[in-house]
Short mmCIF file of C-alpha atoms in Angstrom, two decimals:
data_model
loop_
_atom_site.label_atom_id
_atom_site.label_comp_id
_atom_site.label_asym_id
_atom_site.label_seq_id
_atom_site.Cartn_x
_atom_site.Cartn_y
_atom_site.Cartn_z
CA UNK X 1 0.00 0.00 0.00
CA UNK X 2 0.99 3.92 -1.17
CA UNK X 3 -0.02 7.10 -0.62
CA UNK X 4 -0.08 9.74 -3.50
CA UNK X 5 1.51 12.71 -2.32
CA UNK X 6 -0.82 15.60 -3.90
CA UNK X 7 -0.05 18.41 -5.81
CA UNK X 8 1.41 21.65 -3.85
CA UNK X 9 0.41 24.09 -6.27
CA UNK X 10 -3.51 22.30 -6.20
CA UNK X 11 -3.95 22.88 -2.60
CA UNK X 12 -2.28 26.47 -3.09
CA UNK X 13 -5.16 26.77 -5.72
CA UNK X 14 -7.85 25.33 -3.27
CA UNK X 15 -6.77 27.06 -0.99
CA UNK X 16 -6.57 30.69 -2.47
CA UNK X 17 -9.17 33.29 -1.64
CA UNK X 18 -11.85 34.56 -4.06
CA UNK X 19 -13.85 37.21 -5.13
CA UNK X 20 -16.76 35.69 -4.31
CA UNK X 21 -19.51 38.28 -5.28
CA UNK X 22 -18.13 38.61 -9.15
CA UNK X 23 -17.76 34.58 -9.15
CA UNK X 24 -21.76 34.08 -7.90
CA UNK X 25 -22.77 37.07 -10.33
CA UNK X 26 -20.83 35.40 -13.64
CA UNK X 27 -22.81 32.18 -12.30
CA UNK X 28 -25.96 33.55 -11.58
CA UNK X 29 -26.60 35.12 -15.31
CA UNK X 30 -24.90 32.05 -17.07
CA UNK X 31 -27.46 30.10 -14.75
CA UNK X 32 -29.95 31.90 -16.62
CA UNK X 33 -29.77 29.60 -19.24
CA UNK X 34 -31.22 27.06 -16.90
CA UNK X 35 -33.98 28.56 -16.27
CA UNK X 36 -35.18 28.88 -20.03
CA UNK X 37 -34.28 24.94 -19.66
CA UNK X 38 -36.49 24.59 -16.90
CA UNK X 39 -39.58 27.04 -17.75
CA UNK X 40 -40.18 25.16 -21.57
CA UNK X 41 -39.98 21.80 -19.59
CA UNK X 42 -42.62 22.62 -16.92
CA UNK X 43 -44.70 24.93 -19.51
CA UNK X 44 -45.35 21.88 -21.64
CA UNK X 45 -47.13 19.88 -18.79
CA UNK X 46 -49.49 22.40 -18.48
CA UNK X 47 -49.93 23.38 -21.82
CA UNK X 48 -50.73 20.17 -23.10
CA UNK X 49 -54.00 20.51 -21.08
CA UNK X 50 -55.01 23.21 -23.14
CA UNK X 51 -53.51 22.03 -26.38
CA UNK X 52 -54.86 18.91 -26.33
CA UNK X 53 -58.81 20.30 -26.30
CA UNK X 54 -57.66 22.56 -29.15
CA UNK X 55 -55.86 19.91 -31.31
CA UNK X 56 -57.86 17.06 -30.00
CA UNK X 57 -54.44 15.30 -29.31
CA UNK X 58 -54.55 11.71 -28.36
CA UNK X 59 -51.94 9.95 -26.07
CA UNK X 60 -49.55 9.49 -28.91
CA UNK X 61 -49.27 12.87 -29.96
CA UNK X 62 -49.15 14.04 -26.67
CA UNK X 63 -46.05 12.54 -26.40
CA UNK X 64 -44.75 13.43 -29.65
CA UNK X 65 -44.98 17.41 -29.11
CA UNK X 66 -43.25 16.93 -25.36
CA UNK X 67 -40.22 14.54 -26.91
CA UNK X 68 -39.38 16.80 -29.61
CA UNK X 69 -37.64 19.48 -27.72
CA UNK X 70 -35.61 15.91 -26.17
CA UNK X 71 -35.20 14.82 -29.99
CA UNK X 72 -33.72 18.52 -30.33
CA UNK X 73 -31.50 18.37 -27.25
CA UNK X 74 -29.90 15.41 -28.36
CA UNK X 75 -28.23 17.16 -31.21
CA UNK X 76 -27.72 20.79 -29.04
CA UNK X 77 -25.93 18.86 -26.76
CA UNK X 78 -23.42 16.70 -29.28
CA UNK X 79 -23.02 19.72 -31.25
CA UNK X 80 -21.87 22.15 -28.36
CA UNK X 81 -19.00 20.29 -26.98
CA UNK X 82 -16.70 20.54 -30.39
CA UNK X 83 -17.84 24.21 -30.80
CA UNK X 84 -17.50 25.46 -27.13
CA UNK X 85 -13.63 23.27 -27.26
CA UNK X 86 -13.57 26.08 -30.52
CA UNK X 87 -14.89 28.88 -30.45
CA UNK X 88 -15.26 29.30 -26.10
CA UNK X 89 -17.74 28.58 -23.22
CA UNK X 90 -19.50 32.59 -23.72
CA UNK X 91 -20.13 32.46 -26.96
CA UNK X 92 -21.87 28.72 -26.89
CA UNK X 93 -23.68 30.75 -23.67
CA UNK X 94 -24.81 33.36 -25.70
CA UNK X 95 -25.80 30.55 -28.84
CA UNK X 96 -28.06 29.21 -26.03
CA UNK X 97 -30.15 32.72 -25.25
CA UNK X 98 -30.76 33.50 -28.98
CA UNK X 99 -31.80 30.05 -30.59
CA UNK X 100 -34.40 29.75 -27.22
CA UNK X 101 -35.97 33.60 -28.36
CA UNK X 102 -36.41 32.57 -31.85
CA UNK X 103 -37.57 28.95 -30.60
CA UNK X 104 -40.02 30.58 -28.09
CA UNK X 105 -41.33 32.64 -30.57
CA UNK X 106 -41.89 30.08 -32.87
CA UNK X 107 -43.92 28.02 -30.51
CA UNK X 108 -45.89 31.15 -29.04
CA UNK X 109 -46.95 32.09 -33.22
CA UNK X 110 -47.47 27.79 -34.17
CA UNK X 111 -50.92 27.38 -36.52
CA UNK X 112 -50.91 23.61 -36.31
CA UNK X 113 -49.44 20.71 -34.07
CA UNK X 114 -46.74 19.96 -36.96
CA UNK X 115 -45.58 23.71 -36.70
CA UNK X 116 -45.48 23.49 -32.89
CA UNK X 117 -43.50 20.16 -33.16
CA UNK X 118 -40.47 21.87 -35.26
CA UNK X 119 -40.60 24.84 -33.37
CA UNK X 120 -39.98 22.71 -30.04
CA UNK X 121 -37.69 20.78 -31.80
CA UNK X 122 -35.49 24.46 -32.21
CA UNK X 123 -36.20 24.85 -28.32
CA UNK X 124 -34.51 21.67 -28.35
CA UNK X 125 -31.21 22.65 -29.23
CA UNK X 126 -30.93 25.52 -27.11
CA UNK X 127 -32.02 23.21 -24.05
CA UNK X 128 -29.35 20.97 -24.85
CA UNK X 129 -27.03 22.97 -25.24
CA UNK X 130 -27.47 24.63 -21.93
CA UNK X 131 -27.35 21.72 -20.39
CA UNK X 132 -23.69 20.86 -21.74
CA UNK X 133 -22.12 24.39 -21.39
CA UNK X 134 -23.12 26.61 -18.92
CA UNK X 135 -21.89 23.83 -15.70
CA UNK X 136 -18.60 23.56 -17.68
CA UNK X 137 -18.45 27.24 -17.92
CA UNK X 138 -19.20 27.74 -14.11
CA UNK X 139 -17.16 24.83 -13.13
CA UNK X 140 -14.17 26.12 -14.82
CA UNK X 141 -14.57 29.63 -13.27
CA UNK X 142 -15.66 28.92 -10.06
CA UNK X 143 -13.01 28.41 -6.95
CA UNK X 144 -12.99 24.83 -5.75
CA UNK X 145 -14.45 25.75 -2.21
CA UNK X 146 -17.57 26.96 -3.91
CA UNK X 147 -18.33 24.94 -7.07
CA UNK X 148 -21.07 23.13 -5.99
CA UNK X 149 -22.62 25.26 -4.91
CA UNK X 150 -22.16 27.64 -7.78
CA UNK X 151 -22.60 24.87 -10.44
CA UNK X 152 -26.18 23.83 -8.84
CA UNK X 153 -27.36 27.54 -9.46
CA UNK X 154 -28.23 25.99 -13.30
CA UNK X 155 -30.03 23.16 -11.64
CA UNK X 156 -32.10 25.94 -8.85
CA UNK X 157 -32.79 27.51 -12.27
CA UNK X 158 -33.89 24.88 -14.03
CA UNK X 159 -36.33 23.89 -11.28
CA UNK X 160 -37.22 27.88 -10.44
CA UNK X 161 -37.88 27.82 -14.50
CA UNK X 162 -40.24 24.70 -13.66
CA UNK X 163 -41.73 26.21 -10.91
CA UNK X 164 -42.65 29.53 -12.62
CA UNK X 165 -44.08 27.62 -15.96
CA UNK X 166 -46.64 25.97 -13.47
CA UNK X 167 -48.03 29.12 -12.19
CA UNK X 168 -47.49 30.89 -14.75
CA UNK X 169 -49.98 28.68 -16.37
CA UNK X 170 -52.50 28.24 -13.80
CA UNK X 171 -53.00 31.84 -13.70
CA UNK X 172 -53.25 32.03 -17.78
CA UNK X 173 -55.41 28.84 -17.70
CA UNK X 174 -55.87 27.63 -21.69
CA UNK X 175 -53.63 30.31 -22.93
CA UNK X 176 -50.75 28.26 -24.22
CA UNK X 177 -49.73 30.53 -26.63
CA UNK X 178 -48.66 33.28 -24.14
CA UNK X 179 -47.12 30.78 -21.62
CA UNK X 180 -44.76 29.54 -24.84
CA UNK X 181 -44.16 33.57 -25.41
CA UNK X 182 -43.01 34.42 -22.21
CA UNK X 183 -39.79 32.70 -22.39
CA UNK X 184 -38.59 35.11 -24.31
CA UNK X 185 -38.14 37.60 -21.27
CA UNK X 186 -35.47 35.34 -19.36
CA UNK X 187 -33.55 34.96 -22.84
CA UNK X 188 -33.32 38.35 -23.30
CA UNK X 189 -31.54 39.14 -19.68
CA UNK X 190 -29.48 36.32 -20.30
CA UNK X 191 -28.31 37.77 -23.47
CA UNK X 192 -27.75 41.01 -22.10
CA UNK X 193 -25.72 39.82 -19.16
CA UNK X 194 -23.76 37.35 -21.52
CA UNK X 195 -22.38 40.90 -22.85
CA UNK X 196 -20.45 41.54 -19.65
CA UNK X 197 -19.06 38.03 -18.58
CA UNK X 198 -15.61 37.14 -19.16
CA UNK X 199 -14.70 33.93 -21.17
CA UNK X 200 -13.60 30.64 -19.18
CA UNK X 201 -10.00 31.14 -17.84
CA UNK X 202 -9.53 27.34 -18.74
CA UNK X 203 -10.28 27.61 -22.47
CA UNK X 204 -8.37 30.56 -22.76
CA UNK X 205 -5.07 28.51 -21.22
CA UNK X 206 -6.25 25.63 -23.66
CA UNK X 207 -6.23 28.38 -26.54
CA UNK X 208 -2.33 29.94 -25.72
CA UNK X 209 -4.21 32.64 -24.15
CA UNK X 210 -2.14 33.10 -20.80
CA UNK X 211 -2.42 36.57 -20.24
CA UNK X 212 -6.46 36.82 -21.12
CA UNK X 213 -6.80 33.56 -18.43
CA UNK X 214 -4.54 35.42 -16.04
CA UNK X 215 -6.43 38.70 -16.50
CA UNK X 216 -9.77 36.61 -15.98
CA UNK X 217 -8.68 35.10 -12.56
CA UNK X 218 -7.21 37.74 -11.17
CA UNK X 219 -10.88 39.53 -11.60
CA UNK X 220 -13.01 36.84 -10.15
CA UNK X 221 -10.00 35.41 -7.42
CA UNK X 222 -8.91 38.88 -5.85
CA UNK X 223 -5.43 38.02 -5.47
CA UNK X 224 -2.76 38.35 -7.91
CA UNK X 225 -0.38 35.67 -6.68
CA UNK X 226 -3.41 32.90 -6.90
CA UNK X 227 -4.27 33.92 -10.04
CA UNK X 228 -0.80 33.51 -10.92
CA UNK X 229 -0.44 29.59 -9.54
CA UNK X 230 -3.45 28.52 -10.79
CA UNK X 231 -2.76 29.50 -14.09
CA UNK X 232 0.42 27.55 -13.96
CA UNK X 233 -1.60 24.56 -12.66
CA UNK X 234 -4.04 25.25 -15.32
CA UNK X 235 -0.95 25.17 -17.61
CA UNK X 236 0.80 22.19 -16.54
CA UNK X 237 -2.23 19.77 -16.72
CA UNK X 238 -3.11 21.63 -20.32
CA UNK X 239 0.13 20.98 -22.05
CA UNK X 240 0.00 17.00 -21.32
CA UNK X 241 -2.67 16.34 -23.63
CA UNK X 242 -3.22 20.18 -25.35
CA UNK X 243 -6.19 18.33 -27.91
CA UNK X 244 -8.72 16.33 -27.28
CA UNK X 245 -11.69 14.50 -30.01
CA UNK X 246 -14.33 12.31 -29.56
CA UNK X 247 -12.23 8.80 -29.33
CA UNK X 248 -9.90 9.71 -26.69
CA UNK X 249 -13.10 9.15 -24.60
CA UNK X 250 -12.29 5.66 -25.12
CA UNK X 251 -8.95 5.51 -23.45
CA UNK X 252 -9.11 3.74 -20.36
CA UNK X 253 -7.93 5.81 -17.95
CA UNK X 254 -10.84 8.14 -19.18
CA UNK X 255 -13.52 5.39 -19.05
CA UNK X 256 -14.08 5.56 -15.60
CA UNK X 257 -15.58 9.24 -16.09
CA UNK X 258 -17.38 8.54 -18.91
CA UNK X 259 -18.93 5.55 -16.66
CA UNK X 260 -19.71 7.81 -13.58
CA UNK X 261 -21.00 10.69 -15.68
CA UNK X 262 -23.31 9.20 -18.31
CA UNK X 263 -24.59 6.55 -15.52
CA UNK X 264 -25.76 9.59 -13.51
CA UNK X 265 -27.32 11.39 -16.19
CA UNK X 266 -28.82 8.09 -17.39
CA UNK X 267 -30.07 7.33 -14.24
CA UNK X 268 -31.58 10.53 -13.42
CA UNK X 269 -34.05 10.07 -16.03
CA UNK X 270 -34.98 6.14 -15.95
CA UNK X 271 -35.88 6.49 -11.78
CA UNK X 272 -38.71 8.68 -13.78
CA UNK X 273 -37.85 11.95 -12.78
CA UNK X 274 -38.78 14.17 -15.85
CA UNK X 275 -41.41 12.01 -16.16
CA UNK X 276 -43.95 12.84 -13.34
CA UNK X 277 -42.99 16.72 -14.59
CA UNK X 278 -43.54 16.73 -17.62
CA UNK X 279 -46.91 14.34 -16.67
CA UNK X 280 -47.72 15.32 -13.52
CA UNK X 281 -51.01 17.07 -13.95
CA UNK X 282 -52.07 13.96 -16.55
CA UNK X 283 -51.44 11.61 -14.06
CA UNK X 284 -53.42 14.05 -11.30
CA UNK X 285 -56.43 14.64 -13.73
CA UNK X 286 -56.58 10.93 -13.67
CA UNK X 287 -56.84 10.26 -9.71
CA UNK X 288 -59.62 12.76 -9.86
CA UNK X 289 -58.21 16.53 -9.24
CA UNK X 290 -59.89 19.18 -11.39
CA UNK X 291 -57.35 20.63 -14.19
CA UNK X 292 -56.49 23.66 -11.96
CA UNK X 293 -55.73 21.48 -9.12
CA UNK X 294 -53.56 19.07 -10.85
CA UNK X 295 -52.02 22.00 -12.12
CA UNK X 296 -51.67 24.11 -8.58
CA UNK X 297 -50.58 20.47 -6.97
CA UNK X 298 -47.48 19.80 -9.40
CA UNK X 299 -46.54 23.73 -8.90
CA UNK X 300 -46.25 23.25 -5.33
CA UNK X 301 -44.32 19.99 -5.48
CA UNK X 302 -42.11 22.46 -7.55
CA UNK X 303 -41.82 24.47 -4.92
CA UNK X 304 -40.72 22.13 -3.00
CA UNK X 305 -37.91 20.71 -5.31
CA UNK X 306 -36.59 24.47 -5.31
CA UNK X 307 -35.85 24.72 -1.31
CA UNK X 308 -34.41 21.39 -1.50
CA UNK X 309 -32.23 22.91 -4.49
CA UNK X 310 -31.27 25.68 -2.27
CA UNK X 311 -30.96 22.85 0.59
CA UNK X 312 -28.59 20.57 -1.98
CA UNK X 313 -26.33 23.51 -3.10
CA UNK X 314 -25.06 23.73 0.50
CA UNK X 315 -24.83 20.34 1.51
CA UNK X 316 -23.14 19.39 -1.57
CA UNK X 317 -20.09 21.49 -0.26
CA UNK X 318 -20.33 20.22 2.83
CA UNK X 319 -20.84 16.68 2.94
CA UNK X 320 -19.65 15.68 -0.55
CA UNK X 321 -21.72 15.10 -3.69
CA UNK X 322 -21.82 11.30 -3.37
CA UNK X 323 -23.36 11.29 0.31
CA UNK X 324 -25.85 13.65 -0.69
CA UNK X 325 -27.25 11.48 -3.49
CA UNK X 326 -27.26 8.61 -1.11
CA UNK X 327 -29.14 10.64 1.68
CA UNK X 328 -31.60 11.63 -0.76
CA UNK X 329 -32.74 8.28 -3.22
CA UNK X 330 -33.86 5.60 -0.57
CA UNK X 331 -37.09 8.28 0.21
CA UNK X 332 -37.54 8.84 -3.40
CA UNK X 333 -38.05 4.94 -3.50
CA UNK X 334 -40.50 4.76 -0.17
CA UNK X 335 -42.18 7.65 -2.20
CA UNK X 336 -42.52 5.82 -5.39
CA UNK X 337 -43.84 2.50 -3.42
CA UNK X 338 -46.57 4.09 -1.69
CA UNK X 339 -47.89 6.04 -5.03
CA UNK X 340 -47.33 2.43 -6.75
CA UNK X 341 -49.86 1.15 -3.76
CA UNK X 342 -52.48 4.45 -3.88
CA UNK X 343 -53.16 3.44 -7.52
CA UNK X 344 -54.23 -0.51 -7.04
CA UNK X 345 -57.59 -1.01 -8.72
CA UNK X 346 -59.84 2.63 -9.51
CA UNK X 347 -56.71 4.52 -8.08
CA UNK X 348 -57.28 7.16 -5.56
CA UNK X 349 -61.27 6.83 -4.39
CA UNK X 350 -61.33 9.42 -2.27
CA UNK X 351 -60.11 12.91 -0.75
CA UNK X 352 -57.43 11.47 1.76
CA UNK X 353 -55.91 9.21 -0.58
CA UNK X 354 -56.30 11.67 -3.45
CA UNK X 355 -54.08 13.87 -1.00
CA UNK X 356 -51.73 11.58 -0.01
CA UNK X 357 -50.99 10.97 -3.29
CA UNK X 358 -49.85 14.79 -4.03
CA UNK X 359 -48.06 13.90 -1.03
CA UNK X 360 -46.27 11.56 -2.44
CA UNK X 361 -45.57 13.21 -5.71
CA UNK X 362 -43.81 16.12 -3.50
CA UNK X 363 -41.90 14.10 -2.08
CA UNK X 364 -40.79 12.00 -4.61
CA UNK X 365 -40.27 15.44 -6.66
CA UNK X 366 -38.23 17.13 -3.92
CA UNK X 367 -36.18 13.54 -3.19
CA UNK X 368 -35.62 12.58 -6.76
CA UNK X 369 -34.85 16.14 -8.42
CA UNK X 370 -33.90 17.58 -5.59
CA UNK X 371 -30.95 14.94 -5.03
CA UNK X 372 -30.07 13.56 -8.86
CA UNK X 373 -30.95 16.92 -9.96
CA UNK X 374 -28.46 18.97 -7.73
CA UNK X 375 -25.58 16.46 -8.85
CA UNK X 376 -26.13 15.80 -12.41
CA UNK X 377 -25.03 18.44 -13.87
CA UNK X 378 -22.27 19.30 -11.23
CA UNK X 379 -20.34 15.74 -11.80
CA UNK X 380 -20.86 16.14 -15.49
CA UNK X 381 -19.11 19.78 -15.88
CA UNK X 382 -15.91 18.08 -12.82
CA UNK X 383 -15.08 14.34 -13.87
CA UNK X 384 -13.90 15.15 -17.27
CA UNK X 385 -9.61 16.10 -17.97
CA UNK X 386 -9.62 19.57 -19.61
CA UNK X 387 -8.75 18.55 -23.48
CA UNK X 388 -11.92 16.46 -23.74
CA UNK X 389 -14.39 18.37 -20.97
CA UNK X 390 -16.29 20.14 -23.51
CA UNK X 391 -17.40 16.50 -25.52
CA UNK X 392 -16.96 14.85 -22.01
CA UNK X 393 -19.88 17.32 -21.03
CA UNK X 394 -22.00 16.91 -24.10
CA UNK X 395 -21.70 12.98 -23.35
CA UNK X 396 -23.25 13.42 -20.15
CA UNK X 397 -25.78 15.64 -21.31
CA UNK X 398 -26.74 13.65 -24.58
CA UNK X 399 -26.80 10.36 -21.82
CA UNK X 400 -29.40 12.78 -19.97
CA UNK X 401 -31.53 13.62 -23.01
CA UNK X 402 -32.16 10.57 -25.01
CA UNK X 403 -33.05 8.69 -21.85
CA UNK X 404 -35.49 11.46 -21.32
CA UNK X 405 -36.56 10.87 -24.97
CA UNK X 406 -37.07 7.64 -24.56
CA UNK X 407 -39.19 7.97 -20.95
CA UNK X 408 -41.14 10.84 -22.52
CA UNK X 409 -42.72 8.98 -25.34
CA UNK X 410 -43.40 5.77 -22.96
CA UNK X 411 -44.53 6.63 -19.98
CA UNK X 412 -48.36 7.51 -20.78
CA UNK X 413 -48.26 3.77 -22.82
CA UNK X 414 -46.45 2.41 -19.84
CA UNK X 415 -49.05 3.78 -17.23
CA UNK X 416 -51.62 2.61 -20.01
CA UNK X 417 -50.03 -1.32 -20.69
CA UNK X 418 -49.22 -1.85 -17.10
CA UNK X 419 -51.00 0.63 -15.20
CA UNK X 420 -50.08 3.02 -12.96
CA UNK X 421 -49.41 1.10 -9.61
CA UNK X 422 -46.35 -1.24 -11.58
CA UNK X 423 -44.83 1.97 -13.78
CA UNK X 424 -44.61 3.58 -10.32
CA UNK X 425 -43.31 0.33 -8.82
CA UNK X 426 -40.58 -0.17 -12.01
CA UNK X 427 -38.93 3.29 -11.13
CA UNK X 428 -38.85 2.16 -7.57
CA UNK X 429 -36.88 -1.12 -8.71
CA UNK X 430 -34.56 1.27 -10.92
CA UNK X 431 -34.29 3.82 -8.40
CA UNK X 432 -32.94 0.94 -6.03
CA UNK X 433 -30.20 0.01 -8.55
CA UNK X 434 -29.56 3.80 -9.04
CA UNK X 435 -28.69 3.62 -5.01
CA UNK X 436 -25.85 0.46 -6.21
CA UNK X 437 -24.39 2.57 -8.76
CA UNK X 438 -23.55 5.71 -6.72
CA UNK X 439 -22.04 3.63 -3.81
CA UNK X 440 -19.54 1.66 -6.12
CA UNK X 441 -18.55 3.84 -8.51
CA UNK X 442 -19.10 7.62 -7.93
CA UNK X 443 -16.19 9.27 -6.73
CA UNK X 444 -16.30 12.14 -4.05
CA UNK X 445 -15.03 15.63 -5.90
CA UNK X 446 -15.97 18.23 -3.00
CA UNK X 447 -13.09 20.20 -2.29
CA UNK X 448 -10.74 19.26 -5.41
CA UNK X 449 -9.65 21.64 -8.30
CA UNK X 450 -10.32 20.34 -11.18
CA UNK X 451 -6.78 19.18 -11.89
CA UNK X 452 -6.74 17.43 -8.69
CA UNK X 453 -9.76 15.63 -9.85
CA UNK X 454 -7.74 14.78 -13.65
CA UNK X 455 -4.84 13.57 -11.50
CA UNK X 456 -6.98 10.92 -9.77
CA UNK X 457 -8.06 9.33 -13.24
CA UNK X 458 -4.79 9.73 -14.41
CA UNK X 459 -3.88 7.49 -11.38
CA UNK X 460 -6.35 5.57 -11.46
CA UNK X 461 -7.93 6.27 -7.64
CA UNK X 462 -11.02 7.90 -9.16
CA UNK X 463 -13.75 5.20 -8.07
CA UNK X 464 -14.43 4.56 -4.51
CA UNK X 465 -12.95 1.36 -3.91
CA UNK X 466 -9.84 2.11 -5.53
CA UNK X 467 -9.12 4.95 -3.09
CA UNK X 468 -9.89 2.31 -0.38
CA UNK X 469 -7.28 0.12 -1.97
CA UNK X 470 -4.83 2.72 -2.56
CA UNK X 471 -4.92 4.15 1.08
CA UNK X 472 -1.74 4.38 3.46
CA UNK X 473 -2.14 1.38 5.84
CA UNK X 474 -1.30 2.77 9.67
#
């Protein structure tokens, strides 16, 4: 048995102070891209109340208009990675805001269901690509002591996005033109305050732009000597491996990343998680509830996923990304059992079990999102060595989106060819293996610079048991 000494100038780096208020500012607008992200996914569960009366949609179709922004995502998010390792992390950022106003638009002006399918389709590629760049953007600008926490701001977005699309369409009721047309406003800002955001200080070293990096960290760290080492850390990790394309994914010291951050972003979907949001008030109307309370019920499970966003940015700083996630699935499971058991036979019969069940949604919403949620997008923009992070990122994120595609356009034939009570009980079983995953393989990155987290794959102690194996014996 060894120990691995670590690297002085990383734990200089860690250690260094930062300007804290320009780093959560840069994050905060960039985050802004998760919010568009979040508002067109929750807008579409409540829209399709409305749109189906309109366009008499049946089950299938249903399905069809709420997968195509997925079946656009999938190609945002391949696409970005090669142009953001190209042209930079702003200006995929500011790629994001525009193709969302012209997709929003789009939507908001749509004449027929076929129109509405392409233009959601466009909203597609902006959502994907917000999901790939704007962590890795954060992540690569954000101090080490406060990257979680800073990274999850896209996910309190994306769920603050979800959370305003539900009441923003309970109070406009059928009027699914406007709620499509409103997500033009948070593109805008985002745009605007993509105008005064510097580019990532990790590209720039990546590009033979020292000085620009330098310049950049020594605005959002405070202190000119940190700047100064972290560049050179930045540096020294850069130059081993200066290019990076698709196939070097495949190396095997690599693999282990790949593993960990496309088996979290697969998982996140498959334990059904975009699934009750984007079918929430379906599956409501069903048990009974009125349109408008389906619709008020899933907005205040929303609410509830955002405090335990806010909750999850903290504790993932604190305790470690990896506990966190195994704090938070085993209720998400209990959750998922009992809802599984409330729709035996008619389903729901009667006020207290009708209740119970919203219960149940909550906290299956707030458990589920509120713990794969936090740390998807977080372990997708840190596992990945800097020459391939951009493609590493968009392999994550295109992991995420076509196993949403694929539990979009089944879940209303799953509830339908096995009923509710056993689709409920099938992301229970998958949620348990979910719990299996995270405790063998996904490494612990609180605390680490990103080089110090490229160091442990390039020594291979990046799983759990091989740090347990590699550990000094006393």
């Amino acid at each position: 048995m060894h120990a691995v000494t670590p690297d002085p100038s990383a734990a200089s780096a860690a250690s260094a102070p930062a300007s804290t208020g320009i780093v959560v500012g840069i994050a905060v607008i960039a985050a802004l891209g998760g919010l568009l992200f979040g508002y067109d996914t929750g807008v579409i569960g409540v829209a399709l109340l409305g749109l189906g009366r309109q366009f008499a949609l049946d089950d299938t179709t249903k399905q069809l208009v709420t997968g195509a922004i997925i079946f656009g995502a999938l190609f945002g998010c391949l696409a970005t990675g090669p142009f953001s390792d190209r042209l930079g992390r702003r200006r995929m950022v500011i790629f994001v805001g525009t193709i969302f106003a012209i997709g929003s638009i789009a939507s908001a002006l749509a004449p027929s269901v076929g129109w509405l399918i392409a233009a959601r389709f466009v909203l597609g590629l902006s959502a994907g690509s917000s999901t790939q760049i704007i962590p890795v953007y954060i992540a690569e600008v954000a101090p080490p002591k406060h990257r979680g926490k800073m990274v999850v701001l896209f996910q309190f977005m994306v769920v603050f996005g979800i959370t305003v699309a539900y009441f923003t369409g309970f109070a406009l009721g059928e009027h699914w033109r406007w709620m499509f047309g409103l997500g033009v406003v948070p593109a805008v800002v985002l745009l605007g305050g993509m105008a005064f955001l510097p580019e990532s200080p990790r590209w720039l070293v990546a590009e033979q732009r020292k000085d620009e990096a330098l310049r950049v960290l020594e605005r959002v760290r405070g202190n000119a000597a940190a700047a100064r080492a972290e560049v050179a850390e930045i540096q020294t990790v850069a130059q081993k491996e200066p290019t990076g394309h698709w196939k070097d994914l495949a190396k095997p010291w690599i693999r282990p990343a790949v593993i960990v951050g496309a088996g979290i972003s697969m998982f996140s979907q498959i334990t059904g998680n975009n699934a009750l949001i984007y079918y929430a008030p379906t599956i409501l109307t069903k048990a009974g509830f009125s349109d408008q309370a389906a619709v008020l019920g899933t907005g205040a499970s929303t609410v509830l996923v955002v405090i335990m966003t806010v909750i999850g940015s903290v504790l993932v700083d604190r305790i470690g990304r990896r506990t966190y996630l195994l704090w938070m699935i085993p209720g998400s499971i209990v959750a998922l059992v009992v809802m599984g058991w409330l729709f035996q036979g008619q389903g729901p019969t009667n006020d207290v079990s009708r209740w119970v069940t919203v219960g149940c949604l909550a906290a299956y919403m707030m458990l589920n999102c509120g713990g794969f949620g936090v740390c998807i997008w977080l372990v997708n923009a840190e596992v990945y060595p800097l020459f391939v992070r951009g493609k590493g990122a968009s392999l994550g994120a295109f992991s995420h989106w076509i196993f949403d595609l694929a539990v979009t356009l089944t879940t209303l034939s799953l509830v339908t060819w096995l009923g509710a009570t056993h689709t409920f009980w099938l992301y229970a079983v998958i949620s348990l293996g979910s719990l299996v995953f995270i405790y063998f393989l996904v490494p612990e990155t609180m605390g680490k610079s990103l080089e110090e987290i490229e160091h442990e794959l390039r020594e291979h102690r990046f799983y759990p048991y091989q740090r347990k194996r590699l550990a000094p014996t006393r």
